mmCIF file with all atom_site columns, C-alpha atoms in Angstrom:
data_model
loop_
_atom_site.group_PDB
_atom_site.id
_atom_site.type_symbol
_atom_site.label_atom_id
_atom_site.label_alt_id
_atom_site.label_comp_id
_atom_site.label_asym_id
_atom_site.label_entity_id
_atom_site.label_seq_id
_atom_site.pdbx_PDB_ins_code
_atom_site.Cartn_x
_atom_site.Cartn_y
_atom_site.Cartn_z
_atom_site.occupancy
_atom_site.B_iso_or_equiv
_atom_site.pdbx_formal_charge
_atom_site.auth_seq_id
_atom_site.auth_comp_id
_atom_site.auth_asym_id
_atom_site.auth_atom_id
_atom_site.pdbx_PDB_model_num
ATOM 1   C CA . MET A 1 1   ? 6.918   30.723  8.139   1.00 38.00 ? 22  MET A CA 1
ATOM 2   C CA . PRO A 1 2   ? 3.517   29.210  9.063   1.00 43.00 ? 23  PRO A CA 1
ATOM 3   C CA . VAL A 1 3   ? 2.740   25.779  7.798   1.00 45.00 ? 24  VAL A CA 1
ATOM 4   C CA . LYS A 1 4   ? -0.013  25.572  5.061   1.00 42.00 ? 25  LYS A CA 1
ATOM 5   C CA . PHE A 1 5   ? -2.788  23.333  5.274   1.00 39.00 ? 26  PHE A CA 1
ATOM 6   C CA . LEU A 1 6   ? -3.912  21.473  1.990   1.00 42.00 ? 27  LEU A CA 1
ATOM 7   C CA . ASN A 1 7   ? -6.882  19.762  0.925   1.00 46.00 ? 28  ASN A CA 1
ATOM 8   C CA . GLU A 1 8   ? -6.684  16.033  0.409   1.00 43.00 ? 29  GLU A CA 1
ATOM 9   C CA . MET A 1 9   ? -6.390  16.616  -3.160  1.00 49.00 ? 30  MET A CA 1
ATOM 10  C CA . GLU A 1 10  ? -2.807  17.396  -2.899  1.00 76.00 ? 31  GLU A CA 1
ATOM 11  C CA . ASP A 1 11  ? -0.453  14.873  -3.537  1.00 94.00 ? 32  ASP A CA 1
ATOM 12  C CA . LEU A 1 12  ? 2.627   15.331  -0.834  1.00 96.00 ? 33  LEU A CA 1
ATOM 13  C CA . PHE A 1 13  ? 3.898   12.030  -1.148  1.00 97.00 ? 34  PHE A CA 1
ATOM 14  C CA . GLY A 1 14  ? 3.768   11.858  -4.981  1.00 96.00 ? 35  GLY A CA 1
ATOM 15  C CA . GLN A 1 15  ? 5.413   15.351  -5.151  1.00 96.00 ? 36  GLN A CA 1
ATOM 16  C CA . ALA A 1 16  ? 8.424   14.116  -2.638  1.00 97.00 ? 37  ALA A CA 1
ATOM 17  C CA . LEU A 1 17  ? 8.735   11.023  -4.532  1.00 97.00 ? 38  LEU A CA 1
ATOM 18  C CA . TRP A 1 18  ? 9.078   13.097  -7.717  1.00 97.00 ? 39  TRP A CA 1
ATOM 19  C CA . ASP A 1 19  ? 11.664  15.447  -6.276  1.00 97.00 ? 40  ASP A CA 1
ATOM 20  C CA . TYR A 1 20  ? 13.393  12.699  -5.190  1.00 98.00 ? 41  TYR A CA 1
ATOM 21  C CA . TYR A 1 21  ? 13.639  11.112  -8.524  1.00 98.00 ? 42  TYR A CA 1
ATOM 22  C CA . HIS A 1 22  ? 14.775  14.155  -9.996  1.00 97.00 ? 43  HIS A CA 1
ATOM 23  C CA . ASN A 1 23  ? 17.027  15.061  -7.288  1.00 97.00 ? 44  ASN A CA 1
ATOM 24  C CA . THR A 1 24  ? 15.419  18.058  -6.574  1.00 97.00 ? 45  THR A CA 1
ATOM 25  C CA . GLN A 1 25  ? 14.087  17.404  -3.096  1.00 95.00 ? 46  GLN A CA 1
ATOM 26  C CA . ASN A 1 26  ? 14.967  19.960  -0.658  1.00 94.00 ? 47  ASN A CA 1
ATOM 27  C CA . ASN A 1 27  ? 12.724  19.182  2.474   1.00 96.00 ? 48  ASN A CA 1
ATOM 28  C CA . PRO A 1 28  ? 12.195  15.620  3.964   1.00 97.00 ? 49  PRO A CA 1
ATOM 29  C CA . LEU A 1 29  ? 8.500   14.005  3.809   1.00 97.00 ? 50  LEU A CA 1
ATOM 30  C CA . ILE A 1 30  ? 7.626   13.589  7.447   1.00 97.00 ? 51  ILE A CA 1
ATOM 31  C CA . LEU A 1 31  ? 4.885   11.694  8.529   1.00 97.00 ? 52  LEU A CA 1
ATOM 32  C CA . HIS A 1 32  ? 2.672   12.624  11.708  1.00 96.00 ? 53  HIS A CA 1
ATOM 33  C CA . HIS A 1 33  ? 1.293   10.007  13.754  1.00 92.00 ? 54  HIS A CA 1
ATOM 34  C CA . PRO A 1 34  ? -0.406  9.482   16.970  1.00 88.00 ? 55  PRO A CA 1
ATOM 35  C CA . PHE A 1 35  ? 2.477   7.396   18.611  1.00 86.00 ? 56  PHE A CA 1
ATOM 36  C CA . GLY A 1 36  ? 4.998   9.941   19.377  1.00 86.00 ? 57  GLY A CA 1
ATOM 37  C CA . GLU A 1 37  ? 7.317   12.388  17.432  1.00 93.00 ? 58  GLU A CA 1
ATOM 38  C CA . PRO A 1 38  ? 6.774   12.555  13.647  1.00 96.00 ? 59  PRO A CA 1
ATOM 39  C CA . TYR A 1 39  ? 9.465   10.731  11.730  1.00 93.00 ? 60  TYR A CA 1
ATOM 40  C CA . GLN A 1 40  ? 11.064  11.154  8.163   1.00 97.00 ? 61  GLN A CA 1
ATOM 41  C CA . LEU A 1 41  ? 10.331  8.902   5.398   1.00 96.00 ? 62  LEU A CA 1
ATOM 42  C CA . ASP A 1 42  ? 12.794  6.843   3.681   1.00 95.00 ? 63  ASP A CA 1
ATOM 43  C CA . LEU A 1 43  ? 12.233  7.642   -0.099  1.00 97.00 ? 64  LEU A CA 1
ATOM 44  C CA . GLU A 1 44  ? 14.990  5.747   -1.454  1.00 96.00 ? 65  GLU A CA 1
ATOM 45  C CA . GLY A 1 45  ? 13.376  2.737   -0.332  1.00 95.00 ? 66  GLY A CA 1
ATOM 46  C CA . TYR A 1 46  ? 10.669  2.818   -3.074  1.00 96.00 ? 67  TYR A CA 1
ATOM 47  C CA . PHE A 1 47  ? 13.365  2.844   -5.748  1.00 96.00 ? 68  PHE A CA 1
ATOM 48  C CA . PHE A 1 48  ? 15.150  -0.448  -4.236  1.00 92.00 ? 69  PHE A CA 1
ATOM 49  C CA . GLY A 1 49  ? 16.080  -2.923  -6.893  1.00 89.00 ? 70  GLY A CA 1
ATOM 50  C CA . ASP A 1 50  ? 15.498  -6.706  -6.285  1.00 90.00 ? 71  ASP A CA 1
ATOM 51  C CA . ASP A 1 51  ? 18.632  -7.126  -4.470  1.00 91.00 ? 72  ASP A CA 1
ATOM 52  C CA . ASP A 1 52  ? 17.014  -5.142  -1.410  1.00 93.00 ? 73  ASP A CA 1
ATOM 53  C CA . PHE A 1 53  ? 13.961  -6.788  -1.372  1.00 95.00 ? 74  PHE A CA 1
ATOM 54  C CA . SER A 1 54  ? 13.104  -8.216  2.068   1.00 95.00 ? 75  SER A CA 1
ATOM 55  C CA . GLU A 1 55  ? 12.554  -11.877 2.714   1.00 96.00 ? 76  GLU A CA 1
ATOM 56  C CA . MET A 1 56  ? 8.799   -11.395 2.626   1.00 96.00 ? 77  MET A CA 1
ATOM 57  C CA . GLU A 1 57  ? 8.575   -9.282  -0.488  1.00 97.00 ? 78  GLU A CA 1
ATOM 58  C CA . GLN A 1 58  ? 10.757  -12.014 -2.061  1.00 96.00 ? 79  GLN A CA 1
ATOM 59  C CA . TYR A 1 59  ? 8.355   -14.496 -1.194  1.00 97.00 ? 80  TYR A CA 1
ATOM 60  C CA . ALA A 1 60  ? 5.181   -12.700 -2.288  1.00 98.00 ? 81  ALA A CA 1
ATOM 61  C CA . LEU A 1 61  ? 6.619   -11.852 -5.618  1.00 97.00 ? 82  LEU A CA 1
ATOM 62  C CA . SER A 1 62  ? 7.414   -15.597 -6.420  1.00 96.00 ? 83  SER A CA 1
ATOM 63  C CA . LEU A 1 63  ? 3.850   -16.402 -5.798  1.00 97.00 ? 84  LEU A CA 1
ATOM 64  C CA . CYS A 1 64  ? 2.744   -14.208 -8.780  1.00 97.00 ? 85  CYS A CA 1
ATOM 65  C CA . ASN A 1 65  ? 2.632   -16.312 -11.567 1.00 94.00 ? 86  ASN A CA 1
ATOM 66  C CA . GLY A 1 66  ? 0.233   -15.444 -14.442 1.00 96.00 ? 87  GLY A CA 1
ATOM 67  C CA . LYS A 1 67  ? -1.481  -11.728 -14.986 1.00 98.00 ? 88  LYS A CA 1
ATOM 68  C CA . THR A 1 68  ? -0.928  -9.456  -11.969 1.00 98.00 ? 89  THR A CA 1
ATOM 69  C CA . LEU A 1 69  ? -2.101  -6.185  -10.650 1.00 98.00 ? 90  LEU A CA 1
ATOM 70  C CA . ASP A 1 70  ? 0.344   -4.393  -8.648  1.00 98.00 ? 91  ASP A CA 1
ATOM 71  C CA . VAL A 1 71  ? -2.213  -1.798  -6.369  1.00 98.00 ? 92  VAL A CA 1
ATOM 72  C CA . GLY A 1 72  ? -0.316  1.301   -4.805  1.00 97.00 ? 93  GLY A CA 1
ATOM 73  C CA . ALA A 1 73  ? 2.630   0.590   -7.000  1.00 97.00 ? 94  ALA A CA 1
ATOM 74  C CA . ALA A 1 74  ? 4.491   3.867   -6.169  1.00 97.00 ? 95  ALA A CA 1
ATOM 75  C CA . ALA A 1 75  ? 7.895   4.275   -7.978  1.00 98.00 ? 96  ALA A CA 1
ATOM 76  C CA . GLY A 1 76  ? 7.178   0.710   -9.445  1.00 98.00 ? 97  GLY A CA 1
ATOM 77  C CA . ARG A 1 77  ? 9.754   -1.284  -7.667  1.00 96.00 ? 98  ARG A CA 1
ATOM 78  C CA . HIS A 1 78  ? 7.939   -4.805  -7.488  1.00 97.00 ? 99  HIS A CA 1
ATOM 79  C CA . ALA A 1 79  ? 6.409   -4.134  -10.885 1.00 98.00 ? 100 ALA A CA 1
ATOM 80  C CA . LEU A 1 80  ? 9.749   -3.586  -12.696 1.00 97.00 ? 101 LEU A CA 1
ATOM 81  C CA . TRP A 1 81  ? 10.670  -7.082  -11.323 1.00 97.00 ? 102 TRP A CA 1
ATOM 82  C CA . LEU A 1 82  ? 7.297   -8.643  -12.051 1.00 97.00 ? 103 LEU A CA 1
ATOM 83  C CA . GLN A 1 83  ? 7.037   -7.634  -15.853 1.00 97.00 ? 104 GLN A CA 1
ATOM 84  C CA . GLU A 1 84  ? 10.164  -9.343  -16.599 1.00 95.00 ? 105 GLU A CA 1
ATOM 85  C CA . ASN A 1 85  ? 8.228   -12.693 -16.624 1.00 90.00 ? 106 ASN A CA 1
ATOM 86  C CA . ASN A 1 86  ? 4.389   -12.049 -16.153 1.00 94.00 ? 107 ASN A CA 1
ATOM 87  C CA . GLU A 1 87  ? 1.637   -9.718  -17.525 1.00 97.00 ? 108 GLU A CA 1
ATOM 88  C CA . THR A 1 88  ? 2.065   -6.976  -15.171 1.00 98.00 ? 109 THR A CA 1
ATOM 89  C CA . HIS A 1 89  ? -0.366  -4.108  -14.725 1.00 98.00 ? 110 HIS A CA 1
ATOM 90  C CA . VAL A 1 90  ? 0.172   -1.162  -12.175 1.00 98.00 ? 111 VAL A CA 1
ATOM 91  C CA . LEU A 1 91  ? -2.459  1.110   -10.538 1.00 98.00 ? 112 LEU A CA 1
ATOM 92  C CA . ASP A 1 92  ? -1.641  4.158   -8.318  1.00 97.00 ? 113 ASP A CA 1
ATOM 93  C CA . ILE A 1 93  ? -3.818  7.158   -7.988  1.00 95.00 ? 114 ILE A CA 1
ATOM 94  C CA . SER A 1 94  ? -0.991  9.548   -8.044  1.00 96.00 ? 115 SER A CA 1
ATOM 95  C CA . ASP A 1 95  ? -0.140  11.481  -11.308 1.00 96.00 ? 116 ASP A CA 1
ATOM 96  C CA . LYS A 1 96  ? 3.161   12.063  -10.140 1.00 97.00 ? 117 LYS A CA 1
ATOM 97  C CA . CYS A 1 97  ? 3.595   8.158   -9.197  1.00 97.00 ? 118 CYS A CA 1
ATOM 98  C CA . CYS A 1 98  ? 2.321   7.190   -12.618 1.00 97.00 ? 119 CYS A CA 1
ATOM 99  C CA . GLU A 1 99  ? 4.815   9.435   -14.582 1.00 98.00 ? 120 GLU A CA 1
ATOM 100 C CA . ILE A 1 100 ? 7.802   8.213   -12.288 1.00 98.00 ? 121 ILE A CA 1
ATOM 101 C CA . MET A 1 101 ? 6.784   4.711   -13.076 1.00 98.00 ? 122 MET A CA 1
ATOM 102 C CA . LYS A 1 102 ? 6.282   5.623   -16.757 1.00 98.00 ? 123 LYS A CA 1
ATOM 103 C CA . ARG A 1 103 ? 9.918   7.285   -17.120 1.00 98.00 ? 124 ARG A CA 1
ATOM 104 C CA . ARG A 1 104 ? 11.576  4.077   -15.243 1.00 98.00 ? 125 ARG A CA 1
ATOM 105 C CA . GLY A 1 105 ? 10.193  1.742   -17.747 1.00 98.00 ? 126 GLY A CA 1
ATOM 106 C CA . VAL A 1 106 ? 7.044   0.201   -16.186 1.00 98.00 ? 127 VAL A CA 1
ATOM 107 C CA . HIS A 1 107 ? 4.103   -0.776  -18.392 1.00 97.00 ? 128 HIS A CA 1
ATOM 108 C CA . ASN A 1 108 ? 0.477   -0.871  -18.132 1.00 98.00 ? 129 ASN A CA 1
ATOM 109 C CA . ILE A 1 109 ? -0.172  1.776   -15.926 1.00 98.00 ? 130 ILE A CA 1
ATOM 110 C CA . ILE A 1 110 ? -3.635  2.499   -14.571 1.00 97.00 ? 131 ILE A CA 1
ATOM 111 C CA . ARG A 1 111 ? -3.853  5.776   -12.930 1.00 96.00 ? 132 ARG A CA 1
ATOM 112 C CA . ALA A 1 112 ? -7.098  5.549   -10.987 1.00 95.00 ? 133 ALA A CA 1
ATOM 113 C CA . ASP A 1 113 ? -8.661  5.202   -7.437  1.00 95.00 ? 134 ASP A CA 1
ATOM 114 C CA . ILE A 1 114 ? -9.449  1.474   -6.688  1.00 96.00 ? 135 ILE A CA 1
ATOM 115 C CA . PHE A 1 115 ? -12.674 2.440   -5.161  1.00 96.00 ? 136 PHE A CA 1
ATOM 116 C CA . LYS A 1 116 ? -13.696 3.834   -8.428  1.00 94.00 ? 137 LYS A CA 1
ATOM 117 C CA . LEU A 1 117 ? -12.074 1.639   -10.779 1.00 93.00 ? 138 LEU A CA 1
ATOM 118 C CA . THR A 1 118 ? -14.525 0.541   -14.050 1.00 88.00 ? 139 THR A CA 1
ATOM 119 C CA . SER A 1 119 ? -12.009 -1.784  -15.440 1.00 86.00 ? 140 SER A CA 1
ATOM 120 C CA . LYS A 1 120 ? -13.437 -5.245  -16.121 1.00 88.00 ? 141 LYS A CA 1
ATOM 121 C CA . GLU A 1 121 ? -9.999  -6.847  -16.401 1.00 94.00 ? 142 GLU A CA 1
ATOM 122 C CA . LYS A 1 122 ? -9.550  -10.218 -14.425 1.00 97.00 ? 143 LYS A CA 1
ATOM 123 C CA . TYR A 1 123 ? -6.386  -11.218 -12.819 1.00 98.00 ? 144 TYR A CA 1
ATOM 124 C CA . ASP A 1 124 ? -4.615  -14.163 -11.581 1.00 98.00 ? 145 ASP A CA 1
ATOM 125 C CA . ASN A 1 125 ? -3.116  -12.107 -8.706  1.00 98.00 ? 146 ASN A CA 1
ATOM 126 C CA . ILE A 1 126 ? -3.430  -8.612  -7.132  1.00 98.00 ? 147 ILE A CA 1
ATOM 127 C CA . LEU A 1 127 ? -0.579  -7.676  -5.073  1.00 98.00 ? 148 LEU A CA 1
ATOM 128 C CA . LEU A 1 128 ? -1.026  -5.253  -2.081  1.00 98.00 ? 149 LEU A CA 1
ATOM 129 C CA . MET A 1 129 ? 2.785   -5.004  -0.448  1.00 97.00 ? 150 MET A CA 1
ATOM 130 C CA . LEU A 1 130 ? 4.138   -2.794  1.968   1.00 95.00 ? 151 LEU A CA 1
ATOM 131 C CA . ASN A 1 131 ? 0.607   -3.050  4.026   1.00 96.00 ? 152 ASN A CA 1
ATOM 132 C CA . GLY A 1 132 ? -1.073  -1.907  0.683   1.00 96.00 ? 153 GLY A CA 1
ATOM 133 C CA . ILE A 1 133 ? -4.428  -3.004  1.795   1.00 97.00 ? 154 ILE A CA 1
ATOM 134 C CA . GLY A 1 134 ? -4.119  -0.533  4.666   1.00 97.00 ? 155 GLY A CA 1
ATOM 135 C CA . ILE A 1 135 ? -5.284  1.861   1.733   1.00 96.00 ? 156 ILE A CA 1
ATOM 136 C CA . CYS A 1 136 ? -8.905  1.347   2.846   1.00 96.00 ? 157 CYS A CA 1
ATOM 137 C CA . GLY A 1 137 ? -8.170  2.811   6.302   1.00 96.00 ? 158 GLY A CA 1
ATOM 138 C CA . ASP A 1 138 ? -11.039 1.213   8.542   1.00 96.00 ? 159 ASP A CA 1
ATOM 139 C CA . ILE A 1 139 ? -12.628 -2.198  8.833   1.00 96.00 ? 160 ILE A CA 1
ATOM 140 C CA . LEU A 1 140 ? -15.747 -0.861  7.048   1.00 96.00 ? 161 LEU A CA 1
ATOM 141 C CA . CYS A 1 141 ? -14.127 0.314   4.091   1.00 97.00 ? 162 CYS A CA 1
ATOM 142 C CA . LEU A 1 142 ? -11.981 -2.849  4.020   1.00 98.00 ? 163 LEU A CA 1
ATOM 143 C CA . GLU A 1 143 ? -14.942 -4.950  3.431   1.00 97.00 ? 164 GLU A CA 1
ATOM 144 C CA . ARG A 1 144 ? -15.912 -2.714  0.530   1.00 97.00 ? 165 ARG A CA 1
ATOM 145 C CA . LEU A 1 145 ? -12.479 -3.224  -0.857  1.00 98.00 ? 166 LEU A CA 1
ATOM 146 C CA . LEU A 1 146 ? -12.614 -7.046  -0.467  1.00 98.00 ? 167 LEU A CA 1
ATOM 147 C CA . ALA A 1 147 ? -15.672 -6.918  -2.384  1.00 97.00 ? 168 ALA A CA 1
ATOM 148 C CA . ILE A 1 148 ? -14.011 -5.094  -5.298  1.00 97.00 ? 169 ILE A CA 1
ATOM 149 C CA . LEU A 1 149 ? -11.117 -7.439  -5.221  1.00 97.00 ? 170 LEU A CA 1
ATOM 150 C CA . TYR A 1 150 ? -13.129 -10.316 -5.588  1.00 97.00 ? 171 TYR A CA 1
ATOM 151 C CA . GLY A 1 151 ? -14.451 -8.823  -8.661  1.00 96.00 ? 172 GLY A CA 1
ATOM 152 C CA . LEU A 1 152 ? -10.936 -8.118  -10.053 1.00 97.00 ? 173 LEU A CA 1
ATOM 153 C CA . THR A 1 153 ? -9.806  -11.671 -9.814  1.00 97.00 ? 174 THR A CA 1
ATOM 154 C CA . ASN A 1 154 ? -10.625 -14.661 -11.827 1.00 96.00 ? 175 ASN A CA 1
ATOM 155 C CA . ARG A 1 155 ? -12.117 -17.892 -10.408 1.00 95.00 ? 176 ARG A CA 1
ATOM 156 C CA . SER A 1 156 ? -8.722  -19.175 -9.322  1.00 96.00 ? 177 SER A CA 1
ATOM 157 C CA . GLY A 1 157 ? -7.297  -15.906 -8.634  1.00 97.00 ? 178 GLY A CA 1
ATOM 158 C CA . LYS A 1 158 ? -5.482  -14.624 -5.331  1.00 98.00 ? 179 LYS A CA 1
ATOM 159 C CA . VAL A 1 159 ? -4.564  -11.777 -3.214  1.00 98.00 ? 180 VAL A CA 1
ATOM 160 C CA . ILE A 1 160 ? -1.163  -11.289 -1.849  1.00 98.00 ? 181 ILE A CA 1
ATOM 161 C CA . PHE A 1 161 ? -0.889  -8.666  0.921   1.00 98.00 ? 182 PHE A CA 1
ATOM 162 C CA . ASP A 1 162 ? 0.895   -7.947  4.031   1.00 98.00 ? 183 ASP A CA 1
ATOM 163 C CA . SER A 1 163 ? 0.023   -6.194  7.310   1.00 98.00 ? 184 SER A CA 1
ATOM 164 C CA . SER A 1 164 ? 0.594   -6.280  11.043  1.00 97.00 ? 185 SER A CA 1
ATOM 165 C CA . ASN A 1 165 ? -0.393  -6.240  14.627  1.00 95.00 ? 186 ASN A CA 1
ATOM 166 C CA . ILE A 1 166 ? 0.285   -2.634  16.135  1.00 93.00 ? 187 ILE A CA 1
ATOM 167 C CA . GLU A 1 167 ? -1.763  -3.306  19.381  1.00 88.00 ? 188 GLU A CA 1
ATOM 168 C CA . HIS A 1 168 ? 1.710   -2.986  21.393  1.00 82.00 ? 189 HIS A CA 1
ATOM 169 C CA . LEU A 1 169 ? 1.872   0.513   20.212  1.00 80.00 ? 190 LEU A CA 1
ATOM 170 C CA . TYR A 1 170 ? -1.054  1.600   22.230  1.00 74.00 ? 191 TYR A CA 1
ATOM 171 C CA . SER A 1 171 ? 0.517   0.455   25.653  1.00 69.00 ? 192 SER A CA 1
ATOM 172 C CA . ASP A 1 172 ? -0.062  4.391   26.823  1.00 69.00 ? 193 ASP A CA 1
ATOM 173 C CA . ILE A 1 173 ? -2.896  5.180   24.327  1.00 69.00 ? 194 ILE A CA 1
ATOM 174 C CA . LYS A 1 174 ? -6.703  4.565   24.688  1.00 71.00 ? 195 LYS A CA 1
ATOM 175 C CA . VAL A 1 175 ? -8.472  4.441   21.464  1.00 69.00 ? 196 VAL A CA 1
ATOM 176 C CA . PRO A 1 176 ? -12.358 4.494   20.998  1.00 73.00 ? 197 PRO A CA 1
ATOM 177 C CA . GLY A 1 177 ? -12.679 1.973   18.076  1.00 81.00 ? 198 GLY A CA 1
ATOM 178 C CA . TYR A 1 178 ? -10.014 -0.606  16.219  1.00 92.00 ? 199 TYR A CA 1
ATOM 179 C CA . PHE A 1 179 ? -6.499  -0.152  17.331  1.00 92.00 ? 200 PHE A CA 1
ATOM 180 C CA . GLY A 1 180 ? -5.336  -0.669  13.636  1.00 94.00 ? 201 GLY A CA 1
ATOM 181 C CA . GLU A 1 181 ? -7.327  2.322   12.213  1.00 95.00 ? 202 GLU A CA 1
ATOM 182 C CA . VAL A 1 182 ? -4.441  4.800   12.516  1.00 94.00 ? 203 VAL A CA 1
ATOM 183 C CA . ALA A 1 183 ? -4.590  8.764   11.415  1.00 93.00 ? 204 ALA A CA 1
ATOM 184 C CA . TYR A 1 184 ? -1.702  10.257  9.837   1.00 95.00 ? 205 TYR A CA 1
ATOM 185 C CA . ARG A 1 185 ? -0.733  13.532  8.171   1.00 95.00 ? 206 ARG A CA 1
ATOM 186 C CA . TYR A 1 186 ? 2.095   14.225  5.679   1.00 96.00 ? 207 TYR A CA 1
ATOM 187 C CA . GLN A 1 187 ? 4.089   17.342  5.876   1.00 96.00 ? 208 GLN A CA 1
ATOM 188 C CA . TYR A 1 188 ? 6.348   18.158  3.035   1.00 96.00 ? 209 TYR A CA 1
ATOM 189 C CA . GLY A 1 189 ? 8.305   21.561  3.829   1.00 94.00 ? 210 GLY A CA 1
ATOM 190 C CA . GLU A 1 190 ? 5.971   24.186  4.739   1.00 92.00 ? 211 GLU A CA 1
ATOM 191 C CA . LYS A 1 191 ? 2.875   22.531  3.475   1.00 93.00 ? 212 LYS A CA 1
ATOM 192 C CA . MET A 1 192 ? 0.795   20.197  5.842   1.00 94.00 ? 213 MET A CA 1
ATOM 193 C CA . GLY A 1 193 ? -1.567  17.594  4.038   1.00 93.00 ? 214 GLY A CA 1
ATOM 194 C CA . SER A 1 194 ? -4.782  16.611  5.230   1.00 91.00 ? 215 SER A CA 1
ATOM 195 C CA . PRO A 1 195 ? -5.275  13.656  7.554   1.00 93.00 ? 216 PRO A CA 1
ATOM 196 C CA . PHE A 1 196 ? -5.968  10.508  6.303   1.00 93.00 ? 217 PHE A CA 1
ATOM 197 C CA . LYS A 1 197 ? -6.316  6.852   7.859   1.00 94.00 ? 218 LYS A CA 1
ATOM 198 C CA . TRP A 1 198 ? -4.449  3.902   7.373   1.00 96.00 ? 219 TRP A CA 1
ATOM 199 C CA . LEU A 1 199 ? -5.422  0.526   8.328   1.00 97.00 ? 220 LEU A CA 1
ATOM 200 C CA . TYR A 1 200 ? -3.203  -2.233  10.444  1.00 97.00 ? 221 TYR A CA 1
ATOM 201 C CA . ILE A 1 201 ? -5.044  -5.312  10.744  1.00 97.00 ? 222 ILE A CA 1
ATOM 202 C CA . ASP A 1 202 ? -4.114  -8.155  13.233  1.00 97.00 ? 223 ASP A CA 1
ATOM 203 C CA . ILE A 1 203 ? -4.355  -11.785 11.951  1.00 98.00 ? 224 ILE A CA 1
ATOM 204 C CA . ASP A 1 204 ? -7.574  -12.867 13.957  1.00 97.00 ? 225 ASP A CA 1
ATOM 205 C CA . LYS A 1 205 ? -9.531  -9.727  12.858  1.00 97.00 ? 226 LYS A CA 1
ATOM 206 C CA . MET A 1 206 ? -8.436  -10.007 9.039   1.00 98.00 ? 227 MET A CA 1
ATOM 207 C CA . GLN A 1 207 ? -9.361  -13.764 9.007   1.00 98.00 ? 228 GLN A CA 1
ATOM 208 C CA . PHE A 1 208 ? -13.049 -12.979 10.437  1.00 97.00 ? 229 PHE A CA 1
ATOM 209 C CA . VAL A 1 209 ? -13.452 -10.001 7.868   1.00 97.00 ? 230 VAL A CA 1
ATOM 210 C CA . ALA A 1 210 ? -12.253 -12.196 4.910   1.00 98.00 ? 231 ALA A CA 1
ATOM 211 C CA . LYS A 1 211 ? -14.509 -15.022 5.614   1.00 97.00 ? 232 LYS A CA 1
ATOM 212 C CA . LYS A 1 212 ? -17.477 -12.514 5.723   1.00 95.00 ? 233 LYS A CA 1
ATOM 213 C CA . TRP A 1 213 ? -16.680 -11.727 2.228   1.00 94.00 ? 234 TRP A CA 1
ATOM 214 C CA . ASN A 1 214 ? -16.038 -15.355 0.899   1.00 95.00 ? 235 ASN A CA 1
ATOM 215 C CA . TRP A 1 215 ? -12.404 -15.387 1.100   1.00 98.00 ? 236 TRP A CA 1
ATOM 216 C CA . ARG A 1 216 ? -10.207 -18.137 2.238   1.00 98.00 ? 237 ARG A CA 1
ATOM 217 C CA . MET A 1 217 ? -7.262  -16.753 4.338   1.00 98.00 ? 238 MET A CA 1
ATOM 218 C CA . GLN A 1 218 ? -3.786  -18.329 4.858   1.00 98.00 ? 239 GLN A CA 1
ATOM 219 C CA . VAL A 1 219 ? -0.938  -16.670 6.507   1.00 98.00 ? 240 VAL A CA 1
ATOM 220 C CA . ILE A 1 220 ? 2.193   -17.868 4.725   1.00 98.00 ? 241 ILE A CA 1
ATOM 221 C CA . TYR A 1 221 ? 4.869   -15.863 6.314   1.00 97.00 ? 242 TYR A CA 1
ATOM 222 C CA . GLU A 1 222 ? 5.509   -14.095 9.879   1.00 97.00 ? 243 GLU A CA 1
ATOM 223 C CA . ASP A 1 223 ? 8.333   -11.955 10.833  1.00 94.00 ? 244 ASP A CA 1
ATOM 224 C CA . ASP A 1 224 ? 9.865   -10.840 14.099  1.00 90.00 ? 245 ASP A CA 1
ATOM 225 C CA . ASP A 1 225 ? 8.002   -7.369  14.251  1.00 90.00 ? 246 ASP A CA 1
ATOM 226 C CA . ASN A 1 226 ? 4.399   -8.961  14.313  1.00 93.00 ? 247 ASN A CA 1
ATOM 227 C CA . GLY A 1 227 ? 4.155   -8.734  10.577  1.00 96.00 ? 248 GLY A CA 1
ATOM 228 C CA . TYR A 1 228 ? 2.723   -11.129 8.108   1.00 98.00 ? 249 TYR A CA 1
ATOM 229 C CA . LEU A 1 229 ? 2.073   -12.003 4.900   1.00 98.00 ? 250 LEU A CA 1
ATOM 230 C CA . ALA A 1 230 ? -0.924  -13.548 3.501   1.00 98.00 ? 251 ALA A CA 1
ATOM 231 C CA . LEU A 1 231 ? -2.780  -14.994 0.679   1.00 98.00 ? 252 LEU A CA 1
ATOM 232 C CA . LEU A 1 232 ? -6.680  -14.481 -0.026  1.00 98.00 ? 253 LEU A CA 1
ATOM 233 C CA . THR A 1 233 ? -8.494  -17.112 -2.275  1.00 98.00 ? 254 THR A CA 1
ATOM 234 C CA . LYS A 1 234 ? -11.721 -17.974 -3.275  1.00 96.00 ? 255 LYS A CA 1
#
């Protein structure tokens, strides 16, 4: 059967997560990318408990003291841990993800696009894990995101995020712009989603952009796969 192409309002990720949560998932969620063969996303990982957190995740969560906003919370695995000891708000653009989190016991759910957020709340911590900062898609939009995060944090607030340097993936590929601006597309069963961009930003580039928007950046953890965890403070 032919693949059906959808407009960008279709939430294939949220639908696949919803089906997985309800044990009705009959098709894998496939991610198409420019580096080779498409691969299947492991949806089970979005439901891991704290016993399965990576060392980087454990370190990031341990820094969240006070009022925290978890951006791109998906199924709420970090939020469920955070809200045990701190006031925690979660933000996700997906209706399906928000409903999953509600059913799993996550509190203070904000269904919104962070780029259109009108809230006047201020946070001690903003968490963007699993390369959540990549939601901006490109460097220009990253600058816009950093300005938004600046307005959402209090005077002593911090942003905690991870990303990675993926330059090594381009050994046989020439790109016209910044190598970390990656074009993806979801496929779920017969449905093909619209292309979208995700940003992977190396440390030096992130340091430069952060400084431009009055953030001080500190790298606090690096792994063996060119990934890193960082803090942004005012």
